[in-house]
Amino acid sequence: MTARIGVVTFPGSLDDRDTQRAIRLAGAEPVALWHKDKDLHQVDAVVLCGGFSYGDYLRAGAIARFSPVMETLIEQAKAGLPVLGICNGFQILTEAHLLPGTMLRNDHLHFICRDQKLRVENAETAWTTDYTAGQEIHIPLKNNDGQYVADAYTLDKLEAEGRVAFRYLDFNPNGSQRDIAGVTNEAGNVVGLMPHPEHAVEPLIGTGRTDGLPFFTSILKKLVNA
């Protein structure tokens, strides 16, 4: 049976179609989910895609966190459902307290769009097993509120538990503390990151590399072998 991976669309989502395409290229079936529908339609995993849900009013992801779909998603994520939050999706996961920390305006106060070098810090989550720890990859980045912050205790805890999933290399594009580009929850089923792996799955688009495809092949292998 083909694995089914849901992609949630909120008002202001921009990358839902790109994410669906990445899922299809990896060999899974993308399932479009609407933010007002509490039913996840029996998907095996969920991606919260990038964009500007609700125009980033109040804070990025703050309103989307209260969408009906999130009620079910939060419950199932806590029960083990694999969830990936990309950019705005990462912001929503922090607002929903499925991931620690929060996202602030970039420290230079400008929108940034660039190809970004990352180091894979944790290759044992549901979404990263097709990488190796220490691997360096290039993934497109585009955000206005990408500065990851948390108190010192939380940052130390994330470091000690190996829950920093990705770290910026060579250049910190938004002032994120400790160069953190992505984190995971304790169970490893929920991962969030600011760069956009769905834009790096084909050699003719994005970075011209396929460094983002392992996100989607990783979860596919986990679901098939579960």
XYZ file of C-alpha atoms in Angstrom:
226
model
C 0.000 0.000 0.000
C 1.310 3.473 -0.906
C 2.076 5.730 2.037
C -0.242 8.753 2.229
C 1.244 12.062 3.391
C -1.051 14.987 4.078
C -0.169 18.581 3.208
C -2.175 21.221 5.068
C -3.228 24.386 3.254
C -3.988 27.485 5.325
C -5.073 30.894 3.979
C -1.751 32.309 2.794
C 0.049 28.991 2.239
C 2.412 29.252 -0.727
C 4.259 25.969 -1.009
C 1.563 23.325 -0.688
C 1.744 22.310 -4.360
C 5.545 22.178 -4.295
C 5.401 20.006 -1.191
C 2.866 17.683 -2.786
C 5.155 17.342 -5.797
C 8.141 16.499 -3.582
C 6.105 13.815 -1.836
C 5.067 12.364 -5.188
C 8.662 12.343 -6.443
C 9.700 10.418 -3.328
C 7.137 7.718 -4.145
C 4.348 8.512 -1.685
C 0.807 9.765 -2.282
C 0.225 13.435 -1.350
C -3.139 14.184 0.244
C -4.424 17.767 0.299
C -5.770 18.750 3.735
C -7.789 21.917 4.360
C -7.234 23.909 7.540
C -10.940 23.998 8.446
C -11.314 20.219 8.259
C -10.549 18.405 11.515
C -10.374 15.076 9.670
C -6.838 14.079 8.622
C -8.353 11.469 6.297
C -6.232 8.601 7.603
C -2.910 9.945 6.356
C 0.285 8.347 7.609
C 2.172 11.615 8.112
C 1.562 15.360 7.738
C 3.560 18.295 6.376
C 2.785 21.872 7.383
C 4.104 23.789 4.389
C 5.642 27.225 4.011
C 3.927 30.509 3.303
C 2.359 33.301 5.310
C -0.683 31.773 7.014
C -3.244 34.457 7.831
C -0.769 37.077 6.597
C 1.456 36.490 9.647
C -0.890 38.704 11.688
C -0.112 38.847 15.427
C 2.868 36.525 14.947
C 3.848 34.105 12.225
C 1.773 30.954 12.756
C -0.132 32.349 15.747
C -3.577 32.253 14.129
C -3.036 29.069 12.103
C -2.250 27.271 15.340
C -5.980 27.576 16.211
C -7.281 26.238 12.885
C -9.597 23.219 13.317
C -7.118 20.857 11.652
C -4.557 21.639 14.349
C -6.777 20.254 17.102
C -6.555 16.808 15.541
C -2.948 17.236 14.449
C -1.714 18.154 17.922
C -3.462 15.156 19.442
C -2.130 12.724 16.857
C 1.380 14.185 16.847
C 1.565 13.602 20.595
C 0.500 10.016 19.878
C 3.308 9.511 17.363
C 2.078 10.795 13.988
C 5.084 12.036 11.970
C 4.810 15.786 11.321
C 7.174 18.040 9.377
C 6.908 21.823 9.630
C 8.658 23.821 6.896
C 9.229 27.559 7.460
C 5.736 28.822 8.339
C 4.962 25.229 9.332
C 7.862 25.360 11.788
C 6.467 28.600 13.186
C 3.053 26.951 13.608
C 4.608 23.976 15.425
C 6.291 26.289 17.931
C 3.046 28.209 18.451
C 1.282 24.887 19.064
C 4.025 23.901 21.551
C 4.780 20.738 19.606
C 8.319 22.102 19.317
C 10.143 24.314 21.829
C 11.253 27.883 21.269
C 9.749 30.565 19.076
C 10.463 32.513 15.896
C 11.147 36.259 15.779
C 11.709 38.757 12.976
C 15.074 38.305 11.255
C 17.696 40.246 13.180
C 18.450 42.413 10.126
C 14.713 43.183 9.746
C 14.608 42.179 6.075
C 13.096 39.314 4.126
C 15.853 36.979 2.949
C 15.909 34.515 0.053
C 19.045 32.518 -0.686
C 20.528 29.055 -1.073
C 21.623 28.062 2.412
C 24.269 25.611 3.553
C 23.219 23.412 6.487
C 24.754 20.671 8.583
C 22.609 17.687 9.519
C 22.948 17.302 13.282
C 20.389 14.553 13.898
C 19.922 11.780 11.317
C 17.696 9.640 13.527
C 14.350 11.433 13.306
C 11.430 10.193 11.218
C 12.322 12.775 8.568
C 16.140 12.565 8.463
C 17.230 8.918 8.354
C 18.337 9.183 4.716
C 20.957 11.712 5.804
C 24.072 11.070 7.864
C 25.018 13.053 10.951
C 27.458 15.778 9.989
C 26.382 15.786 6.340
C 26.451 19.212 4.684
C 23.551 20.058 2.383
C 22.258 23.074 0.444
C 18.591 24.014 0.819
C 16.757 27.179 -0.338
C 15.752 29.587 2.431
C 13.139 32.358 2.300
C 11.738 34.013 5.396
C 10.990 37.194 7.247
C 10.498 35.734 10.731
C 13.177 33.078 10.855
C 15.146 33.941 13.986
C 14.941 30.935 16.296
C 15.099 31.876 19.981
C 14.652 30.095 23.299
C 15.832 30.554 26.859
C 19.265 29.243 27.808
C 17.845 26.250 29.678
C 15.854 25.121 26.626
C 18.799 25.618 24.287
C 21.107 23.641 26.571
C 18.496 20.874 26.837
C 18.108 20.679 23.049
C 21.874 20.436 22.644
C 22.270 17.820 25.373
C 19.472 15.643 24.000
C 20.604 15.878 20.375
C 17.404 17.640 19.371
C 19.024 20.280 17.198
C 18.223 18.723 13.830
C 19.945 21.218 11.506
C 22.402 24.066 11.912
C 23.308 26.932 9.582
C 26.842 26.818 8.184
C 29.072 29.641 6.898
C 26.362 32.268 7.359
C 23.559 32.739 9.879
C 20.787 34.268 7.740
C 18.426 35.432 10.449
C 20.237 35.621 13.792
C 18.968 32.287 15.103
C 20.519 31.392 18.420
C 23.369 28.884 18.184
C 22.879 28.834 14.389
C 19.865 26.555 14.819
C 17.987 25.929 11.562
C 15.707 23.131 12.753
C 14.769 21.104 15.820
C 12.941 17.906 16.726
C 10.739 16.829 19.602
C 11.865 14.207 22.101
C 10.242 11.326 20.201
C 11.739 12.356 16.845
C 8.410 12.241 15.010
C 7.963 16.029 14.859
C 10.588 18.097 13.031
C 10.606 21.756 12.083
C 13.073 23.766 10.011
C 13.162 27.148 8.305
C 14.768 26.198 4.935
C 12.594 24.641 2.216
C 13.563 21.069 1.264
C 10.632 20.856 -1.165
C 12.501 23.353 -3.369
C 15.535 21.088 -3.629
C 14.174 17.829 -5.019
C 14.946 18.192 -8.743
C 18.191 19.239 -10.448
C 16.517 21.850 -12.661
C 14.952 23.935 -9.857
C 15.959 25.496 -6.556
C 19.617 24.923 -5.771
C 20.092 22.681 -8.803
C 20.630 19.816 -6.355
C 18.372 17.230 -4.741
C 19.524 17.712 -1.152
C 15.939 18.144 0.063
C 14.572 14.870 -1.299
C 15.843 12.721 1.618
C 13.287 14.386 3.912
C 10.560 12.734 1.912
C 12.313 9.426 1.222
C 13.174 9.166 4.924
C 9.560 9.330 6.047
C 8.490 7.015 3.232
C 10.962 4.345 4.359
C 9.882 4.735 7.975
C 6.235 4.301 7.070
C 6.877 1.329 4.790
C 9.009 -0.400 7.415
C 6.727 0.414 10.339
